[in-house]
């Protein structure tokens, strides 16, 4: 059984969790047309309301002990009730993959046909967030009503929503999620495979950060032979799903000037 995030914090162990804070939309992209995206939604305050992680980082992938999430009741409602509503309401949208983590969720969304006039991807995500938030309010109220009958062992394990729900008032109507969300536009097949692998490996990476906290530390002066490098200790970080290869010459042949001074380069840089 893995050590919980709260226990690691009490021990003073830094977790170095990934912060998904790139909320700006791509102004050059049509979010109402066809497209393929990975969308990330984080729980406000990063509370582990969707479940907890279990497993062994050394277990084989086909083993039942391979790192995985054990969903809370709220997590099961999000997976089995709220997510299917997206396709029912918008047949143009297909959910290709879902990765639920204790405090965030990744969705691989394919918009197969243009959305109805006036609709954008953000509208659909907003309605999904609203449905999940209403489900959270209902579950929190149920947990608060039954707090007197919940055993101490169940509360300590943190496997259900009751422990965190008790931190909030039943009258609280704040959103379950952080404001906005992060989207990644998938533009090529190789990028799609990286994204799918990234989503599948989420529980493994999270448990590695907890069980081997120094593995993800940055090394500024790594010597290999006669050379010195700045490096990270995790191969995951060398396979960033969103990384794109770009080629530029030092001088723009058409304009005869340094490439970084051209308007074309500045536009590409901003993008």
CSV table of C-alpha atoms in Angstrom, one decimal:
chain,number,residue,atom,x,y,z
A,1,UNK,CA,0.0,0.0,0.0
A,2,UNK,CA,1.4,3.4,-0.9
A,3,UNK,CA,1.9,6.2,1.5
A,4,UNK,CA,-0.8,8.9,1.2
A,5,UNK,CA,0.1,12.5,0.1
A,6,UNK,CA,-1.0,13.9,3.4
A,7,UNK,CA,1.3,11.5,5.4
A,8,UNK,CA,4.3,12.5,3.2
A,9,UNK,CA,3.5,16.2,3.8
A,10,UNK,CA,3.4,15.5,7.5
A,11,UNK,CA,6.8,13.9,7.3
A,12,UNK,CA,8.2,17.0,5.5
A,13,UNK,CA,8.9,15.1,2.2
A,14,UNK,CA,8.5,17.4,-0.9
A,15,UNK,CA,6.3,15.8,-3.5
A,16,UNK,CA,7.0,18.1,-6.5
A,17,UNK,CA,3.6,17.5,-8.0
A,18,UNK,CA,3.1,18.6,-11.6
A,19,UNK,CA,1.1,21.8,-11.7
A,20,UNK,CA,-1.2,22.1,-14.7
A,21,UNK,CA,-1.4,25.9,-14.9
A,22,UNK,CA,-1.4,26.7,-18.6
A,23,UNK,CA,-5.0,27.8,-19.0
A,24,UNK,CA,-4.8,30.0,-22.0
A,25,UNK,CA,-6.6,28.9,-25.1
A,26,UNK,CA,-4.9,28.9,-28.5
A,27,UNK,CA,-6.3,32.0,-30.1
A,28,UNK,CA,-5.4,30.7,-33.6
A,29,UNK,CA,-7.4,27.5,-33.2
A,30,UNK,CA,-11.1,26.9,-34.0
A,31,UNK,CA,-12.5,25.1,-30.9
A,32,UNK,CA,-15.8,24.6,-32.6
A,33,UNK,CA,-14.5,22.5,-35.5
A,34,UNK,CA,-13.0,19.0,-35.7
A,35,UNK,CA,-10.1,18.4,-33.4
A,36,UNK,CA,-8.3,16.0,-31.0
A,37,UNK,CA,-7.4,17.2,-27.5
A,38,UNK,CA,-6.1,16.1,-24.2
A,39,UNK,CA,-8.0,18.1,-21.6
A,40,UNK,CA,-6.8,18.3,-17.9
A,41,UNK,CA,-9.1,19.4,-15.1
A,42,UNK,CA,-7.8,19.8,-11.5
A,43,UNK,CA,-9.8,19.7,-8.3
A,44,UNK,CA,-9.7,23.0,-6.5
A,45,UNK,CA,-7.2,22.8,-3.7
A,46,UNK,CA,-5.9,19.5,-5.2
A,47,UNK,CA,-7.9,17.5,-2.6
A,48,UNK,CA,-7.9,13.7,-3.5
A,49,UNK,CA,-11.6,13.4,-3.9
A,50,UNK,CA,-11.6,11.0,-6.8
A,51,UNK,CA,-9.9,8.2,-5.0
A,52,UNK,CA,-6.5,6.9,-3.9
A,53,UNK,CA,-3.5,5.2,-5.5
A,54,UNK,CA,-2.4,1.7,-4.9
A,55,UNK,CA,0.2,-0.7,-6.3
A,56,UNK,CA,3.9,-1.4,-6.6
A,57,UNK,CA,6.1,0.5,-9.0
A,58,UNK,CA,8.1,-2.6,-9.6
A,59,UNK,CA,5.1,-4.7,-10.6
A,60,UNK,CA,4.6,-5.8,-14.3
A,61,UNK,CA,2.0,-3.9,-16.3
A,62,UNK,CA,-0.2,-7.0,-16.6
A,63,UNK,CA,-0.2,-7.5,-12.9
A,64,UNK,CA,-3.1,-6.6,-10.6
A,65,UNK,CA,-0.5,-4.8,-8.4
A,66,UNK,CA,0.6,-2.4,-11.1
A,67,UNK,CA,0.0,1.2,-9.9
A,68,UNK,CA,-3.6,2.1,-10.3
A,69,UNK,CA,-6.4,4.3,-8.8
A,70,UNK,CA,-9.1,3.0,-6.5
A,71,UNK,CA,-12.0,5.3,-7.3
A,72,UNK,CA,-14.0,6.9,-4.5
A,73,UNK,CA,-17.8,7.0,-4.8
A,74,UNK,CA,-17.5,10.5,-6.4
A,75,UNK,CA,-14.8,9.1,-8.8
A,76,UNK,CA,-17.2,6.3,-9.9
A,77,UNK,CA,-20.0,8.8,-10.4
A,78,UNK,CA,-17.8,11.0,-12.6
A,79,UNK,CA,-16.7,8.0,-14.6
A,80,UNK,CA,-20.0,6.2,-15.0
A,81,UNK,CA,-22.6,9.0,-14.9
A,82,UNK,CA,-21.1,12.4,-15.8
A,83,UNK,CA,-18.7,11.4,-18.5
A,84,UNK,CA,-21.2,9.5,-20.6
A,85,UNK,CA,-23.4,12.6,-20.7
A,86,UNK,CA,-21.0,14.3,-23.0
A,87,UNK,CA,-21.5,12.0,-25.9
A,88,UNK,CA,-25.2,11.7,-25.3
A,89,UNK,CA,-25.6,15.5,-25.4
A,90,UNK,CA,-23.1,16.0,-28.2
A,91,UNK,CA,-22.8,12.9,-30.5
A,92,UNK,CA,-20.1,14.8,-32.4
A,93,UNK,CA,-17.7,14.2,-29.4
A,94,UNK,CA,-16.0,10.9,-28.7
A,95,UNK,CA,-14.1,10.1,-25.5
A,96,UNK,CA,-11.1,8.1,-26.6
A,97,UNK,CA,-9.4,7.7,-23.2
A,98,UNK,CA,-10.0,8.7,-19.6
A,99,UNK,CA,-7.4,8.9,-16.9
A,100,UNK,CA,-8.7,9.8,-13.4
A,101,UNK,CA,-6.2,10.6,-10.7
A,102,UNK,CA,-7.0,11.4,-7.0
A,103,UNK,CA,-6.9,15.2,-7.6
A,104,UNK,CA,-7.2,15.7,-11.4
A,105,UNK,CA,-8.6,14.1,-14.5
A,106,UNK,CA,-7.3,13.8,-18.1
A,107,UNK,CA,-9.7,13.4,-21.0
A,108,UNK,CA,-8.7,12.4,-24.6
A,109,UNK,CA,-11.5,14.1,-26.6
A,110,UNK,CA,-12.1,13.7,-30.3
A,111,UNK,CA,-14.5,16.2,-31.9
A,112,UNK,CA,-15.4,14.1,-35.0
A,113,UNK,CA,-17.7,16.7,-36.5
A,114,UNK,CA,-18.1,20.5,-36.1
A,115,UNK,CA,-20.1,21.4,-33.0
A,116,UNK,CA,-23.5,23.1,-33.3
A,117,UNK,CA,-23.3,26.8,-34.1
A,118,UNK,CA,-22.2,28.9,-31.2
A,119,UNK,CA,-20.8,25.9,-29.3
A,120,UNK,CA,-17.1,25.6,-28.4
A,121,UNK,CA,-15.2,22.9,-26.6
A,122,UNK,CA,-15.0,25.2,-23.6
A,123,UNK,CA,-18.9,25.2,-23.3
A,124,UNK,CA,-19.0,21.4,-23.2
A,125,UNK,CA,-16.2,21.2,-20.6
A,126,UNK,CA,-18.0,23.9,-18.5
A,127,UNK,CA,-21.2,21.8,-18.5
A,128,UNK,CA,-19.2,18.7,-17.6
A,129,UNK,CA,-17.6,20.6,-14.7
A,130,UNK,CA,-21.0,21.8,-13.6
A,131,UNK,CA,-22.4,18.3,-13.5
A,132,UNK,CA,-19.5,16.9,-11.5
A,133,UNK,CA,-19.8,19.8,-9.1
A,134,UNK,CA,-23.4,19.1,-8.5
A,135,UNK,CA,-22.6,15.4,-7.9
A,136,UNK,CA,-20.0,16.5,-5.4
A,137,UNK,CA,-22.4,18.7,-3.5
A,138,UNK,CA,-24.9,15.8,-3.3
A,139,UNK,CA,-22.2,13.3,-2.2
A,140,UNK,CA,-20.8,15.8,0.3
A,141,UNK,CA,-24.2,16.4,1.9
A,142,UNK,CA,-24.8,12.6,2.1
A,143,UNK,CA,-21.4,12.2,3.8
A,144,UNK,CA,-22.1,15.0,6.3
A,145,UNK,CA,-25.4,13.5,7.2
A,146,UNK,CA,-23.9,10.1,7.8
A,147,UNK,CA,-20.7,11.3,9.5
A,148,UNK,CA,-21.9,10.2,12.9
A,149,UNK,CA,-22.2,6.6,11.7
A,150,UNK,CA,-18.9,6.4,9.7
A,151,UNK,CA,-16.3,4.3,11.5
A,152,UNK,CA,-13.0,5.8,12.5
A,153,UNK,CA,-11.1,3.3,10.3
A,154,UNK,CA,-13.0,4.3,7.2
A,155,UNK,CA,-12.3,8.0,7.8
A,156,UNK,CA,-8.6,7.3,8.4
A,157,UNK,CA,-8.1,5.4,5.2
A,158,UNK,CA,-9.5,8.2,3.1
A,159,UNK,CA,-10.9,5.9,0.5
A,160,UNK,CA,-14.2,7.7,0.3
A,161,UNK,CA,-15.3,11.3,0.1
A,162,UNK,CA,-16.5,11.5,3.7
A,163,UNK,CA,-13.1,12.6,5.3
A,164,UNK,CA,-12.6,15.5,2.9
A,165,UNK,CA,-16.3,16.4,2.8
A,166,UNK,CA,-16.3,17.0,6.5
A,167,UNK,CA,-14.0,20.0,5.9
A,168,UNK,CA,-16.7,21.9,4.1
A,169,UNK,CA,-20.0,23.3,5.0
A,170,UNK,CA,-23.2,21.7,3.5
A,171,UNK,CA,-24.1,25.2,2.4
A,172,UNK,CA,-20.9,25.7,0.4
A,173,UNK,CA,-21.6,25.9,-3.3
A,174,UNK,CA,-18.1,26.4,-4.6
A,175,UNK,CA,-16.9,24.6,-7.8
A,176,UNK,CA,-15.3,21.2,-7.5
A,177,UNK,CA,-12.7,22.2,-10.1
A,178,UNK,CA,-10.1,25.0,-10.4
A,179,UNK,CA,-11.2,27.8,-12.7
A,180,UNK,CA,-10.6,27.1,-16.4
A,181,UNK,CA,-8.7,24.0,-17.6
A,182,UNK,CA,-5.6,23.0,-19.7
A,183,UNK,CA,-6.0,21.7,-23.2
A,184,UNK,CA,-3.4,20.2,-25.5
A,185,UNK,CA,-4.2,20.2,-29.2
A,186,UNK,CA,-2.9,16.9,-30.7
A,187,UNK,CA,-1.7,17.5,-34.2
A,188,UNK,CA,0.1,14.4,-35.3
A,189,UNK,CA,0.0,10.5,-34.8
A,190,UNK,CA,3.3,10.3,-32.9
A,191,UNK,CA,2.0,13.0,-30.4
A,192,UNK,CA,-1.2,11.0,-29.9
A,193,UNK,CA,0.7,7.9,-28.9
A,194,UNK,CA,2.8,9.9,-26.5
A,195,UNK,CA,-0.3,11.4,-24.9
A,196,UNK,CA,-2.0,8.0,-24.5
A,197,UNK,CA,1.1,6.6,-22.9
A,198,UNK,CA,1.3,9.7,-20.6
A,199,UNK,CA,-2.2,9.1,-19.5
A,200,UNK,CA,-1.8,5.4,-18.9
A,201,UNK,CA,1.4,6.0,-16.8
A,202,UNK,CA,-0.1,8.7,-14.6
A,203,UNK,CA,-0.5,6.4,-11.5
A,204,UNK,CA,3.0,4.9,-12.0
A,205,UNK,CA,4.6,8.4,-12.2
A,206,UNK,CA,2.7,9.6,-9.1
A,207,UNK,CA,3.7,6.6,-7.0
A,208,UNK,CA,7.3,6.9,-8.2
A,209,UNK,CA,7.4,10.5,-7.0
A,210,UNK,CA,6.1,9.4,-3.6
A,211,UNK,CA,8.1,6.2,-3.1
A,212,UNK,CA,11.3,7.5,-4.7
A,213,UNK,CA,11.2,11.3,-4.2
A,214,UNK,CA,14.8,11.9,-5.2
A,215,UNK,CA,14.3,10.2,-8.6
A,216,UNK,CA,12.7,13.3,-10.0
A,217,UNK,CA,15.2,15.8,-8.7
A,218,UNK,CA,17.1,17.9,-11.1
A,219,UNK,CA,20.9,17.4,-11.4
A,220,UNK,CA,22.7,20.5,-12.6
A,221,UNK,CA,26.3,18.9,-12.8
A,222,UNK,CA,26.0,15.4,-14.0
A,223,UNK,CA,29.3,14.1,-15.3
A,224,UNK,CA,29.5,11.4,-18.0
A,225,UNK,CA,33.0,10.7,-19.1
A,226,UNK,CA,34.7,14.1,-19.8
A,227,UNK,CA,31.4,16.0,-20.2
A,228,UNK,CA,29.1,17.7,-17.8
A,229,UNK,CA,25.3,17.9,-18.2
A,230,UNK,CA,22.2,19.3,-16.6
A,231,UNK,CA,19.8,16.4,-16.4
A,232,UNK,CA,16.7,14.9,-14.7
A,233,UNK,CA,16.7,11.5,-13.1
A,234,UNK,CA,13.4,10.3,-14.7
A,235,UNK,CA,13.2,9.0,-18.2
A,236,UNK,CA,9.5,10.1,-18.2
A,237,UNK,CA,10.7,13.7,-18.5
A,238,UNK,CA,12.5,12.9,-21.7
A,239,UNK,CA,9.3,11.8,-23.3
A,240,UNK,CA,7.2,14.9,-22.9
A,241,UNK,CA,3.9,14.3,-24.7
A,242,UNK,CA,3.6,17.8,-26.0
A,243,UNK,CA,7.1,18.3,-27.3
A,244,UNK,CA,7.4,19.2,-31.0
A,245,UNK,CA,10.5,19.2,-33.1
A,246,UNK,CA,11.1,22.5,-34.9
A,247,UNK,CA,13.9,23.4,-37.4
A,248,UNK,CA,15.2,26.9,-38.0
A,249,UNK,CA,18.4,28.1,-39.7
A,250,UNK,CA,20.4,30.9,-38.0
A,251,UNK,CA,19.8,33.2,-41.0
A,252,UNK,CA,16.6,33.5,-43.0
A,253,UNK,CA,17.7,32.9,-46.6
A,254,UNK,CA,14.8,34.9,-48.1
A,255,UNK,CA,15.3,38.0,-46.0
A,256,UNK,CA,19.0,37.7,-45.5
A,257,UNK,CA,18.7,38.5,-41.8
A,258,UNK,CA,18.9,36.6,-38.5
A,259,UNK,CA,16.0,34.3,-38.2
A,260,UNK,CA,15.1,35.3,-34.7
A,261,UNK,CA,14.5,38.9,-35.9
A,262,UNK,CA,11.9,38.0,-38.5
A,263,UNK,CA,8.2,38.4,-38.1
A,264,UNK,CA,7.7,34.8,-39.1
A,265,UNK,CA,9.9,33.5,-36.3
A,266,UNK,CA,8.1,35.8,-33.7
A,267,UNK,CA,4.7,34.4,-34.8
A,268,UNK,CA,5.9,30.8,-34.5
A,269,UNK,CA,7.5,31.6,-31.2
A,270,UNK,CA,4.3,33.0,-29.8
A,271,UNK,CA,2.3,30.0,-31.1
